[in-house]
Amino acid sequence: MAGDFDFFAEDFQSDVQSHFRRMQRECPLAHTDVPFDWYAVTREADVAELLRDWPLWTSNSGPGLAHQGGGVLVSVDPPEHLFDRRLINKAFSPAQLLAMEPRITAMIDELIDGFVARGEGDLMALFAVPVPLIVIAWLLGIDVELATKLRPRADMVIHPATPPGKLDMAPPVTEQTIYFQQLIDERRKMVANGTPLPNNVLTSLVTAELDGRTLTDDEVMGFMGFLFIAGSQTTTQLIGNLIYRLLEHPDQMAKLKANDALLPNAVEESLRYDAPVNGLFRTNTRDTELHGRKLPKDTKVLCMFGAANHDPEFWDHPERFDVERPFQSTKRHYSFGKGIHYCMGAPLARMEARVAVKAVLDRLPNLRLTGEPKEISAHVLHGVDTLPVAWDAPAGGA
Amino acid sequence: MPRIVIDRELCLRSGQCAYLQPELFEMDLEGDGDPIVLVGDIGDPKLIAKAEDAITMCPGQAIRLQNGR
């Protein structure tokens, strides 16, 4: 490696924050050549500026390292982005999402009923993975069992298995493509026959007409694929990260158990402390200069949300995990991005995490780690892939 | 006539209001990054519809229309 950091190195991935601190101090615009030249910004002020100035720092080349045209939402800027947003705004409005809380609470309770008697297990596989998958399946109109089987992985953004030089999006998920095409065909048939349509995102996409334009099958597929992955894995990481930190900090766990009112703070502090997505890329639309370095047009710069969330210039004691940190402070984190690309699923993610963690605290007493959690392999994500735990099973169980 | 009110505690500074309805909102980048309401009392139904769009899409559910003073 030549350069200021190696994002893909195990040493970097296993302790991102100490590397972020060094980069903030020594190389605010950090360069790497693995697998080709690109950069990262880690200071809060720089992350804020790049996210704000979308005409210069575009998403049109995709949020990942691979230079990609096309795509939806996260991969386009206005005016296309505004068009995309208007298409799904109704199905994805915060009020609509928050109205799902009773249904989500009931589903979570039922899920825990299914495994509570075991007294131990991997809380990611048992709980943190299925909860968001089921919710996004409801929203999109995907069969819940099939959603679990298809479980998409965010390896698509930067695929870890892809050898340098051949960096590209993950290979097409064919089973998913075939299934989504069936769904689209069925829904178009329902529209043609005048059958009453279920209220979900698939219906919105298939029936959408904006400025005299409707969506092609490929476009519907693009939305479905993106929302499926964006709506599941990141929230899985959030739930896993929060539970893991609570297990690591028993004093914080005790505070939270004693006071439900701290739940929103705890979720927000988890988002700040462990950004589920380390960062997303922007690409400059013209030659520019940053921290004294000339960057030619089409240079990829990774905006490190996880670093901005711990920038000592911006936070008091960022290294402290504190569920009592006031919401007015924690809410300034970058884990949902900022500005035009602010995460549309943020209200849903916050609510899912709050309900999920409350259920775990209430129903899995004396929760404890029984082994070392495995880190997630996708470099762009931050969190655990397994969470081996035990709890006191209810008497008469198993 | 109604006017737009933002609850600063609920506001998440996402910038969605200023993005979706730039006629009505602007982010105060000189200050602490809160949104600023650009209009006073609004009577025009078109503007009210725009305000309602921002209200619906605000991720912090921090915006509302308030009647009177």
GROMACS .gro file of C-alpha atoms in nm:
model
  467
    1MET     CA    1   0.000   0.000   0.000
    2ALA     CA    2   0.105   0.352  -0.072
    3GLY     CA    3  -0.106   0.628   0.073
    4ASP     CA    4  -0.249   0.750   0.398
    5PHE     CA    5  -0.472   0.454   0.483
    6ASP     CA    6  -0.587   0.113   0.363
    7PHE     CA    7  -0.960   0.092   0.410
    8PHE     CA    8  -0.972  -0.277   0.324
    9ALA     CA    9  -0.699  -0.387   0.565
   10GLU     CA   10  -0.809  -0.597   0.861
   11ASP     CA   11  -0.616  -0.366   1.092
   12PHE     CA   12  -0.820  -0.068   0.967
   13GLN     CA   13  -1.155  -0.243   0.977
   14SER     CA   14  -1.109  -0.387   1.324
   15ASP     CA   15  -1.053  -0.044   1.481
   16VAL     CA   16  -1.190   0.223   1.248
   17GLN     CA   17  -1.207   0.495   1.515
   18SER     CA   18  -0.837   0.504   1.598
   19HIS     CA   19  -0.761   0.527   1.226
   20PHE     CA   20  -1.024   0.801   1.186
   21ARG     CA   21  -0.858   1.002   1.470
   22ARG     CA   22  -0.519   0.978   1.304
   23MET     CA   23  -0.664   1.079   0.964
   24GLN     CA   24  -0.849   1.376   1.118
   25ARG     CA   25  -0.522   1.496   1.273
   26GLU     CA   26  -0.268   1.416   1.005
   27CYS     CA   27  -0.444   1.389   0.669
   28PRO     CA   28  -0.792   1.544   0.660
   29LEU     CA   29  -0.802   1.455   0.292
   30ALA     CA   30  -0.663   1.104   0.304
   31HIS     CA   31  -0.538   0.926  -0.004
   32THR     CA   32  -0.528   0.557  -0.084
   33ASP     CA   33  -0.444   0.365  -0.399
   34VAL     CA   34  -0.617   0.040  -0.303
   35PRO     CA   35  -0.733  -0.076  -0.552
   36PHE     CA   36  -0.690   0.258  -0.736
   37ASP     CA   37  -0.665   0.626  -0.635
   38TRP     CA   38  -0.939   0.754  -0.412
   39TYR     CA   39  -0.976   0.974  -0.103
   40ALA     CA   40  -1.162   1.004   0.224
   41VAL     CA   41  -1.269   1.299   0.438
   42THR     CA   42  -1.307   1.237   0.810
   43ARG     CA   43  -1.355   1.579   0.974
   44GLU     CA   44  -1.713   1.677   1.053
   45ALA     CA   45  -1.677   2.011   0.873
   46ASP     CA   46  -1.560   1.843   0.551
   47VAL     CA   47  -1.824   1.571   0.559
   48ALA     CA   48  -2.089   1.843   0.611
   49GLU     CA   49  -1.955   2.050   0.321
   50LEU     CA   50  -1.938   1.764   0.070
   51LEU     CA   51  -2.289   1.643   0.156
   52ARG     CA   52  -2.423   1.999   0.126
   53ASP     CA   53  -2.261   2.089  -0.206
   54TRP     CA   54  -2.421   1.823  -0.426
   55PRO     CA   55  -2.377   2.015  -0.753
   56LEU     CA   56  -1.999   1.984  -0.704
   57TRP     CA   57  -1.997   1.656  -0.506
   58THR     CA   58  -2.242   1.444  -0.700
   59SER     CA   59  -2.403   1.110  -0.625
   60ASN     CA   60  -2.466   1.053  -0.995
   61SER     CA   61  -2.162   0.825  -1.009
   62GLY     CA   62  -2.306   0.605  -0.735
   63PRO     CA   63  -2.252   0.586  -0.357
   64GLY     CA   64  -1.988   0.314  -0.392
   65LEU     CA   65  -1.632   0.303  -0.514
   66ALA     CA   66  -1.725   0.155  -0.849
   67HIS     CA   67  -1.803   0.437  -1.092
   68GLN     CA   68  -2.165   0.374  -1.181
   69GLY     CA   69  -2.415   0.560  -1.390
   70GLY     CA   70  -2.789   0.508  -1.356
   71GLY     CA   71  -2.962   0.375  -1.048
   72VAL     CA   72  -3.219   0.540  -0.824
   73LEU     CA   73  -3.238   0.770  -0.520
   74VAL     CA   74  -2.897   0.721  -0.355
   75SER     CA   75  -2.732   0.711  -0.699
   76VAL     CA   76  -2.882   1.024  -0.856
   77ASP     CA   77  -2.900   1.397  -0.789
   78PRO     CA   78  -3.174   1.644  -0.885
   79PRO     CA   79  -3.368   1.666  -1.104
   80GLU     CA   80  -3.386   1.282  -1.128
   81HIS     CA   81  -3.358   1.250  -0.752
   82LEU     CA   82  -3.657   1.475  -0.694
   83PHE     CA   83  -3.858   1.271  -0.944
   84ASP     CA   84  -3.765   0.948  -0.760
   85ARG     CA   85  -3.853   1.101  -0.426
   86ARG     CA   86  -4.194   1.220  -0.542
   87LEU     CA   87  -4.271   0.869  -0.668
   88ILE     CA   88  -4.227   0.705  -0.333
   89ASN     CA   89  -4.285   0.994  -0.091
   90LYS     CA   90  -4.644   0.892  -0.027
   91ALA     CA   91  -4.568   0.528   0.053
   92PHE     CA   92  -4.260   0.630   0.252
   93SER     CA   93  -4.377   0.935   0.446
   94PRO     CA   94  -4.265   0.943   0.811
   95ALA     CA   95  -4.627   0.939   0.931
   96GLN     CA   96  -4.700   0.625   0.725
   97LEU     CA   97  -4.386   0.457   0.854
   98LEU     CA   98  -4.450   0.549   1.216
   99ALA     CA   99  -4.809   0.422   1.191
  100MET     CA  100  -4.659   0.073   1.158
  101GLU     CA  101  -4.539   0.075   1.520
  102PRO     CA  102  -4.820  -0.140   1.673
  103ARG     CA  103  -4.786  -0.399   1.399
  104ILE     CA  104  -4.407  -0.404   1.435
  105THR     CA  105  -4.434  -0.432   1.815
  106ALA     CA  106  -4.664  -0.732   1.781
  107MET     CA  107  -4.439  -0.897   1.523
  108ILE     CA  108  -4.133  -0.852   1.746
  109ASP     CA  109  -4.315  -1.002   2.042
  110GLU     CA  110  -4.415  -1.302   1.835
  111LEU     CA  111  -4.062  -1.343   1.705
  112ILE     CA  112  -3.926  -1.350   2.061
  113ASP     CA  113  -4.200  -1.600   2.162
  114GLY     CA  114  -4.046  -1.830   1.903
  115PHE     CA  115  -3.698  -1.845   2.058
  116VAL     CA  116  -3.717  -1.722   2.418
  117ALA     CA  117  -3.730  -2.075   2.566
  118ARG     CA  118  -3.390  -2.161   2.417
  119GLY     CA  119  -3.206  -1.939   2.663
  120GLU     CA  120  -2.920  -1.881   2.420
  121GLY     CA  121  -2.835  -1.822   2.058
  122ASP     CA  122  -2.704  -1.577   1.800
  123LEU     CA  123  -2.914  -1.267   1.850
  124MET     CA  124  -2.830  -1.140   1.500
  125ALA     CA  125  -2.971  -1.446   1.322
  126LEU     CA  126  -3.258  -1.491   1.567
  127PHE     CA  127  -3.362  -1.130   1.592
  128ALA     CA  128  -3.166  -0.840   1.440
  129VAL     CA  129  -3.175  -0.989   1.089
  130PRO     CA  130  -3.542  -1.093   1.065
  131VAL     CA  131  -3.701  -0.782   1.224
  132PRO     CA  132  -3.605  -0.529   0.954
  133LEU     CA  133  -3.641  -0.789   0.677
  134ILE     CA  134  -4.001  -0.859   0.773
  135VAL     CA  135  -4.083  -0.488   0.794
  136ILE     CA  136  -3.932  -0.403   0.456
  137ALA     CA  137  -4.108  -0.705   0.305
  138TRP     CA  138  -4.441  -0.567   0.430
  139LEU     CA  139  -4.362  -0.223   0.292
  140LEU     CA  140  -4.251  -0.344  -0.048
  141GLY     CA  141  -4.511  -0.619  -0.087
  142ILE     CA  142  -4.259  -0.905  -0.080
  143ASP     CA  143  -4.350  -1.246   0.063
  144VAL     CA  144  -4.199  -1.256   0.414
  145GLU     CA  145  -4.061  -1.609   0.392
  146LEU     CA  146  -3.907  -1.541   0.057
  147ALA     CA  147  -3.758  -1.213   0.185
  148THR     CA  148  -3.577  -1.411   0.454
  149LYS     CA  149  -3.448  -1.652   0.193
  150LEU     CA  150  -3.336  -1.377  -0.044
  151ARG     CA  151  -3.183  -1.170   0.236
  152PRO     CA  152  -2.984  -0.911   0.043
  153ARG     CA  153  -2.638  -0.812   0.162
  154ALA     CA  154  -2.491  -0.465   0.139
  155ASP     CA  155  -2.174  -0.611  -0.005
  156MET     CA  156  -2.306  -0.447  -0.320
  157VAL     CA  157  -2.160  -0.109  -0.228
  158ILE     CA  158  -1.803  -0.229  -0.199
  159HIS     CA  159  -1.785  -0.599  -0.261
  160PRO     CA  160  -1.518  -0.746  -0.036
  161ALA     CA  161  -1.468  -1.062  -0.238
  162THR     CA  162  -1.399  -0.873  -0.558
  163PRO     CA  163  -1.027  -0.861  -0.631
  164PRO     CA  164  -0.881  -0.511  -0.667
  165GLY     CA  165  -0.894  -0.391  -1.023
  166LYS     CA  166  -1.217  -0.575  -1.087
  167LEU     CA  167  -1.416  -0.366  -0.845
  168ASP     CA  168  -1.779  -0.368  -0.941
  169MET     CA  169  -2.124  -0.402  -0.797
  170ALA     CA  170  -2.207  -0.748  -0.665
  171PRO     CA  171  -2.318  -0.999  -0.927
  172PRO     CA  172  -2.686  -0.977  -1.018
  173VAL     CA  173  -2.909  -1.155  -0.768
  174THR     CA  174  -3.094  -1.367  -1.019
  175GLU     CA  175  -3.342  -1.535  -0.786
  176GLN     CA  176  -3.443  -1.191  -0.661
  177THR     CA  177  -3.470  -1.053  -1.014
  178ILE     CA  178  -3.698  -1.336  -1.125
  179TYR     CA  179  -3.918  -1.298  -0.819
  180PHE     CA  180  -3.944  -0.918  -0.848
  181GLN     CA  181  -4.037  -0.954  -1.217
  182GLN     CA  182  -4.318  -1.192  -1.117
  183LEU     CA  183  -4.441  -0.941  -0.860
  184ILE     CA  184  -4.438  -0.659  -1.115
  185ASP     CA  185  -4.623  -0.872  -1.375
  186GLU     CA  186  -4.887  -0.971  -1.119
  187ARG     CA  187  -4.934  -0.612  -1.006
  188ARG     CA  188  -4.965  -0.483  -1.364
  189LYS     CA  189  -5.227  -0.752  -1.429
  190MET     CA  190  -5.421  -0.643  -1.119
  191VAL     CA  191  -5.414  -0.284  -1.244
  192ALA     CA  192  -5.540  -0.394  -1.588
  193ASN     CA  193  -5.821  -0.604  -1.435
  194GLY     CA  194  -5.926  -0.334  -1.190
  195THR     CA  195  -5.851  -0.561  -0.891
  196PRO     CA  196  -5.821  -0.365  -0.562
  197LEU     CA  197  -5.453  -0.297  -0.498
  198PRO     CA  198  -5.275  -0.342  -0.165
  199ASN     CA  199  -5.129  -0.023  -0.019
  200ASN     CA  200  -4.755  -0.074  -0.048
  201VAL     CA  201  -4.449   0.055  -0.231
  202LEU     CA  202  -4.483  -0.191  -0.518
  203THR     CA  203  -4.831  -0.054  -0.592
  204SER     CA  204  -4.701   0.303  -0.574
  205LEU     CA  205  -4.422   0.225  -0.818
  206VAL     CA  206  -4.634   0.034  -1.067
  207THR     CA  207  -4.915   0.290  -1.069
  208ALA     CA  208  -4.697   0.599  -1.041
  209GLU     CA  209  -4.741   0.864  -1.301
  210LEU     CA  210  -4.548   1.184  -1.265
  211ASP     CA  211  -4.511   1.456  -1.525
  212GLY     CA  212  -4.679   1.219  -1.773
  213ARG     CA  213  -4.418   0.950  -1.713
  214THR     CA  214  -4.462   0.598  -1.577
  215LEU     CA  215  -4.191   0.359  -1.465
  216THR     CA  216  -4.056   0.074  -1.676
  217ASP     CA  217  -4.016  -0.273  -1.525
  218ASP     CA  218  -3.642  -0.215  -1.497
  219GLU     CA  219  -3.697   0.107  -1.307
  220VAL     CA  220  -3.947  -0.056  -1.069
  221MET     CA  221  -3.692  -0.334  -1.020
  222GLY     CA  222  -3.422  -0.075  -0.942
  223PHE     CA  223  -3.634   0.085  -0.672
  224MET     CA  224  -3.737  -0.249  -0.522
  225GLY     CA  225  -3.381  -0.381  -0.516
  226PHE     CA  226  -3.242  -0.066  -0.358
  227LEU     CA  227  -3.516  -0.030  -0.095
  228PHE     CA  228  -3.497  -0.400  -0.010
  229ILE     CA  229  -3.132  -0.378   0.080
  230ALA     CA  230  -3.131  -0.025   0.221
  231GLY     CA  231  -3.428  -0.106   0.441
  232SER     CA  232  -3.299  -0.425   0.589
  233GLN     CA  233  -2.929  -0.465   0.647
  234THR     CA  234  -2.853  -0.119   0.784
  235THR     CA  235  -3.127  -0.149   1.048
  236THR     CA  236  -3.000  -0.497   1.133
  237GLN     CA  237  -2.661  -0.338   1.204
  238LEU     CA  238  -2.822  -0.063   1.414
  239ILE     CA  239  -3.011  -0.310   1.634
  240GLY     CA  240  -2.705  -0.534   1.668
  241ASN     CA  241  -2.470  -0.244   1.744
  242LEU     CA  242  -2.692  -0.102   2.017
  243ILE     CA  243  -2.743  -0.437   2.192
  244TYR     CA  244  -2.371  -0.513   2.167
  245ARG     CA  245  -2.270  -0.179   2.322
  246LEU     CA  246  -2.523  -0.225   2.602
  247LEU     CA  247  -2.373  -0.567   2.677
  248GLU     CA  248  -2.030  -0.411   2.673
  249HIS     CA  249  -2.140  -0.129   2.908
  250PRO     CA  250  -2.352  -0.287   3.187
  251ASP     CA  251  -2.388   0.052   3.360
  252GLN     CA  252  -2.553   0.194   3.047
  253MET     CA  253  -2.773  -0.115   3.018
  254ALA     CA  254  -2.886  -0.065   3.379
  255LYS     CA  255  -2.971   0.302   3.318
  256LEU     CA  256  -3.176   0.214   3.012
  257LYS     CA  257  -3.358  -0.068   3.191
  258ALA     CA  258  -3.452   0.169   3.470
  259ASN     CA  259  -3.589   0.437   3.239
  260ASP     CA  260  -3.780   0.375   2.915
  261ALA     CA  261  -3.769   0.747   2.839
  262LEU     CA  262  -3.399   0.705   2.756
  263LEU     CA  263  -3.472   0.466   2.467
  264PRO     CA  264  -3.473   0.734   2.194
  265ASN     CA  265  -3.146   0.875   2.334
  266ALA     CA  266  -2.993   0.529   2.337
  267VAL     CA  267  -3.089   0.467   1.975
  268GLU     CA  268  -2.950   0.806   1.873
  269GLU     CA  269  -2.631   0.753   2.072
  270SER     CA  270  -2.587   0.414   1.904
  271LEU     CA  271  -2.630   0.578   1.563
  272ARG     CA  272  -2.365   0.833   1.659
  273TYR     CA  273  -2.127   0.589   1.827
  274ASP     CA  274  -2.147   0.312   1.566
  275ALA     CA  275  -2.250   0.444   1.225
  276PRO     CA  276  -2.400   0.133   1.056
  277VAL     CA  277  -2.259   0.265   0.727
  278ASN     CA  278  -1.900   0.389   0.764
  279GLY     CA  279  -1.953   0.633   0.480
  280LEU     CA  280  -2.070   0.685   0.124
  281PHE     CA  281  -1.887   0.822  -0.178
  282ARG     CA  282  -1.928   1.148  -0.362
  283THR     CA  283  -1.761   1.234  -0.695
  284ASN     CA  284  -1.656   1.583  -0.808
  285THR     CA  285  -1.816   1.717  -1.125
  286ARG     CA  286  -1.520   1.946  -1.203
  287ASP     CA  287  -1.154   1.993  -1.108
  288THR     CA  288  -1.133   2.124  -0.755
  289GLU     CA  289  -0.899   2.166  -0.460
  290LEU     CA  290  -0.941   2.029  -0.110
  291HIS     CA  291  -0.695   2.075   0.179
  292GLY     CA  292  -0.438   2.204  -0.068
  293ARG     CA  293  -0.459   1.905  -0.297
  294LYS     CA  294  -0.578   1.934  -0.658
  295LEU     CA  295  -0.849   1.680  -0.735
  296PRO     CA  296  -0.927   1.623  -1.103
  297LYS     CA  297  -1.290   1.585  -1.208
  298ASP     CA  298  -1.437   1.239  -1.131
  299THR     CA  299  -1.232   1.183  -0.817
  300LYS     CA  300  -1.401   0.955  -0.566
  301VAL     CA  301  -1.412   1.084  -0.208
  302LEU     CA  302  -1.557   0.877   0.076
  303CYS     CA  303  -1.749   1.088   0.327
  304MET     CA  304  -1.681   0.904   0.651
  305PHE     CA  305  -1.999   0.939   0.856
  306GLY     CA  306  -1.851   0.724   1.129
  307ALA     CA  307  -1.553   0.958   1.162
  308ALA     CA  308  -1.761   1.278   1.167
  309ASN     CA  309  -1.966   1.117   1.443
  310HIS     CA  310  -1.653   1.104   1.663
  311ASP     CA  311  -1.477   1.424   1.555
  312PRO     CA  312  -1.332   1.568   1.878
  313GLU     CA  313  -1.368   1.918   1.731
  314PHE     CA  314  -1.745   1.867   1.716
  315TRP     CA  315  -1.829   1.643   2.014
  316ASP     CA  316  -1.752   1.641   2.385
  317HIS     CA  317  -1.591   1.309   2.477
  318PRO     CA  318  -1.694   1.136   2.154
  319GLU     CA  319  -1.530   0.813   2.273
  320ARG     CA  320  -1.783   0.779   2.556
  321PHE     CA  321  -2.089   0.563   2.493
  322ASP     CA  322  -2.353   0.744   2.696
  323VAL     CA  323  -2.725   0.670   2.669
  324GLU     CA  324  -2.791   0.990   2.864
  325ARG     CA  325  -2.623   1.213   2.606
  326PRO     CA  326  -2.897   1.464   2.524
  327PHE     CA  327  -3.093   1.400   2.206
  328GLN     CA  328  -3.033   1.764   2.105
  329SER     CA  329  -2.664   1.678   2.083
  330THR     CA  330  -2.673   1.324   1.943
  331LYS     CA  331  -2.920   1.415   1.669
  332ARG     CA  332  -2.635   1.599   1.491
  333HIS     CA  333  -2.476   1.268   1.385
  334TYR     CA  334  -2.423   1.181   1.018
  335SER     CA  335  -2.537   0.819   1.014
  336PHE     CA  336  -2.842   0.902   0.800
  337GLY     CA  337  -2.643   1.144   0.586
  338LYS     CA  338  -2.757   1.504   0.556
  339GLY     CA  339  -2.934   1.728   0.307
  340ILE     CA  340  -3.095   1.608  -0.012
  341HIS     CA  341  -2.994   1.242   0.034
  342TYR     CA  342  -3.098   1.221   0.400
  343CYS     CA  343  -3.214   0.863   0.459
  344MET     CA  344  -3.585   0.823   0.382
  345GLY     CA  345  -3.606   0.526   0.615
  346ALA     CA  346  -3.464   0.714   0.915
  347PRO     CA  347  -3.794   0.742   1.105
  348LEU     CA  348  -3.859   0.372   1.048
  349ALA     CA  349  -3.508   0.268   1.152
  350ARG     CA  350  -3.525   0.475   1.471
  351MET     CA  351  -3.865   0.331   1.562
  352GLU     CA  352  -3.772  -0.030   1.478
  353ALA     CA  353  -3.456  -0.006   1.688
  354ARG     CA  354  -3.640   0.151   1.981
  355VAL     CA  355  -3.915  -0.114   1.981
  356ALA     CA  356  -3.668  -0.398   1.922
  357VAL     CA  357  -3.429  -0.301   2.198
  358LYS     CA  358  -3.709  -0.243   2.448
  359ALA     CA  359  -3.843  -0.593   2.372
  360VAL     CA  360  -3.498  -0.746   2.420
  361LEU     CA  361  -3.449  -0.568   2.754
  362ASP     CA  362  -3.798  -0.664   2.874
  363ARG     CA  363  -3.805  -1.023   2.761
  364LEU     CA  364  -3.448  -1.156   2.768
  365PRO     CA  365  -3.343  -1.102   3.132
  366ASN     CA  366  -2.980  -1.129   3.240
  367LEU     CA  367  -2.870  -1.101   2.879
  368ARG     CA  368  -2.496  -1.172   2.847
  369LEU     CA  369  -2.232  -1.240   2.583
  370THR     CA  370  -2.122  -1.602   2.558
  371GLY     CA  371  -1.851  -1.552   2.299
  372GLU     CA  372  -1.675  -1.301   2.082
  373PRO     CA  373  -1.908  -1.141   1.822
  374LYS     CA  374  -1.790  -1.172   1.463
  375GLU     CA  375  -1.746  -0.848   1.272
  376ILE     CA  376  -1.939  -0.792   0.954
  377SER     CA  377  -1.727  -0.854   0.645
  378ALA     CA  378  -1.863  -0.580   0.419
  379HIS     CA  379  -1.606  -0.299   0.453
  380VAL     CA  380  -1.854  -0.019   0.409
  381LEU     CA  381  -2.064  -0.147   0.699
  382HIS     CA  382  -1.974  -0.124   1.064
  383GLY     CA  383  -2.114  -0.368   1.311
  384VAL     CA  384  -2.141  -0.728   1.412
  385ASP     CA  385  -2.245  -1.027   1.205
  386THR     CA  386  -2.300  -1.255   1.504
  387LEU     CA  387  -2.392  -1.181   1.864
  388PRO     CA  388  -2.365  -1.501   2.072
  389VAL     CA  389  -2.567  -1.445   2.388
  390ALA     CA  390  -2.750  -1.624   2.666
  391TRP     CA  391  -3.039  -1.512   2.886
  392ASP     CA  392  -3.252  -1.655   3.163
  393ALA     CA  393  -3.524  -1.850   2.987
  394PRO     CA  394  -3.870  -1.843   3.143
  395ALA     CA  395  -3.935  -2.132   3.382
  396GLY     CA  396  -4.096  -2.434   3.220
  397GLY     CA  397  -3.953  -2.343   2.883
  398ALA     CA  398  -3.753  -2.548   2.630
  399MET     CA  399  -5.403   3.318   0.806
  400PRO     CA  400  -5.181   3.025   0.898
  401ARG     CA  401  -4.808   3.042   0.933
  402ILE     CA  402  -4.538   2.775   0.940
  403VAL     CA  403  -4.390   2.682   1.276
  404ILE     CA  404  -4.088   2.456   1.335
  405ASP     CA  405  -4.030   2.279   1.665
  406ARG     CA  406  -3.653   2.322   1.711
  407GLU     CA  407  -3.625   2.029   1.950
  408LEU     CA  408  -3.789   1.785   1.711
  409CYS     CA  409  -3.605   1.924   1.408
  410LEU     CA  410  -3.328   1.688   1.295
  411ARG     CA  411  -3.165   1.938   1.057
  412SER     CA  412  -3.196   1.687   0.776
  413GLY     CA  413  -3.257   1.967   0.527
  414GLN     CA  414  -3.551   1.786   0.368
  415CYS     CA  415  -3.789   2.086   0.396
  416ALA     CA  416  -3.544   2.317   0.220
  417TYR     CA  417  -3.481   2.054  -0.046
  418LEU     CA  418  -3.844   1.966  -0.118
  419GLN     CA  419  -3.991   2.319  -0.076
  420PRO     CA  420  -3.716   2.579  -0.134
  421GLU     CA  421  -3.978   2.854  -0.168
  422LEU     CA  422  -4.069   2.811   0.196
  423PHE     CA  423  -3.753   2.695   0.376
  424GLU     CA  424  -3.379   2.756   0.375
  425MET     CA  425  -3.107   2.598   0.588
  426ASP     CA  426  -2.926   2.851   0.808
  427LEU     CA  427  -2.572   2.749   0.725
  428GLU     CA  428  -2.424   3.064   0.883
  429GLY     CA  429  -2.586   2.967   1.212
  430ASP     CA  430  -2.631   2.624   1.366
  431GLY     CA  431  -2.783   2.463   1.058
  432ASP     CA  432  -3.149   2.492   1.157
  433PRO     CA  433  -3.401   2.561   0.882
  434ILE     CA  434  -3.541   2.912   0.843
  435VAL     CA  435  -3.900   2.976   0.734
  436LEU     CA  436  -3.892   3.220   0.443
  437VAL     CA  437  -4.255   3.330   0.442
  438GLY     CA  438  -4.485   3.492   0.696
  439ASP     CA  439  -4.858   3.431   0.702
  440ILE     CA  440  -4.967   3.227   0.401
  441GLY     CA  441  -5.309   3.243   0.241
  442ASP     CA  442  -5.233   3.110  -0.107
  443PRO     CA  443  -5.371   2.752  -0.126
  444LYS     CA  444  -5.077   2.656  -0.349
  445LEU     CA  445  -4.829   2.761  -0.082
  446ILE     CA  446  -5.034   2.586   0.185
  447ALA     CA  447  -5.019   2.266  -0.021
  448LYS     CA  448  -4.642   2.306  -0.041
  449ALA     CA  449  -4.620   2.359   0.333
  450GLU     CA  450  -4.828   2.047   0.386
  451ASP     CA  451  -4.589   1.848   0.168
  452ALA     CA  452  -4.297   1.960   0.386
  453ILE     CA  453  -4.499   1.877   0.698
  454THR     CA  454  -4.571   1.526   0.568
  455MET     CA  455  -4.214   1.453   0.467
  456CYS     CA  456  -4.028   1.604   0.763
  457PRO     CA  457  -3.833   1.313   0.917
  458GLY     CA  458  -3.857   1.473   1.262
  459GLN     CA  459  -4.226   1.558   1.222
  460ALA     CA  460  -4.124   1.901   1.346
  461ILE     CA  461  -4.324   2.130   1.116
  462ARG     CA  462  -4.683   2.243   1.152
  463LEU     CA  463  -4.920   2.515   1.036
  464GLN     CA  464  -5.045   2.741   1.310
  465ASN     CA  465  -5.344   2.970   1.287
  466GLY     CA  466  -5.358   3.317   1.432
  467ARG     CA  467  -5.071   3.471   1.621
   0.00000   0.00000   0.00000
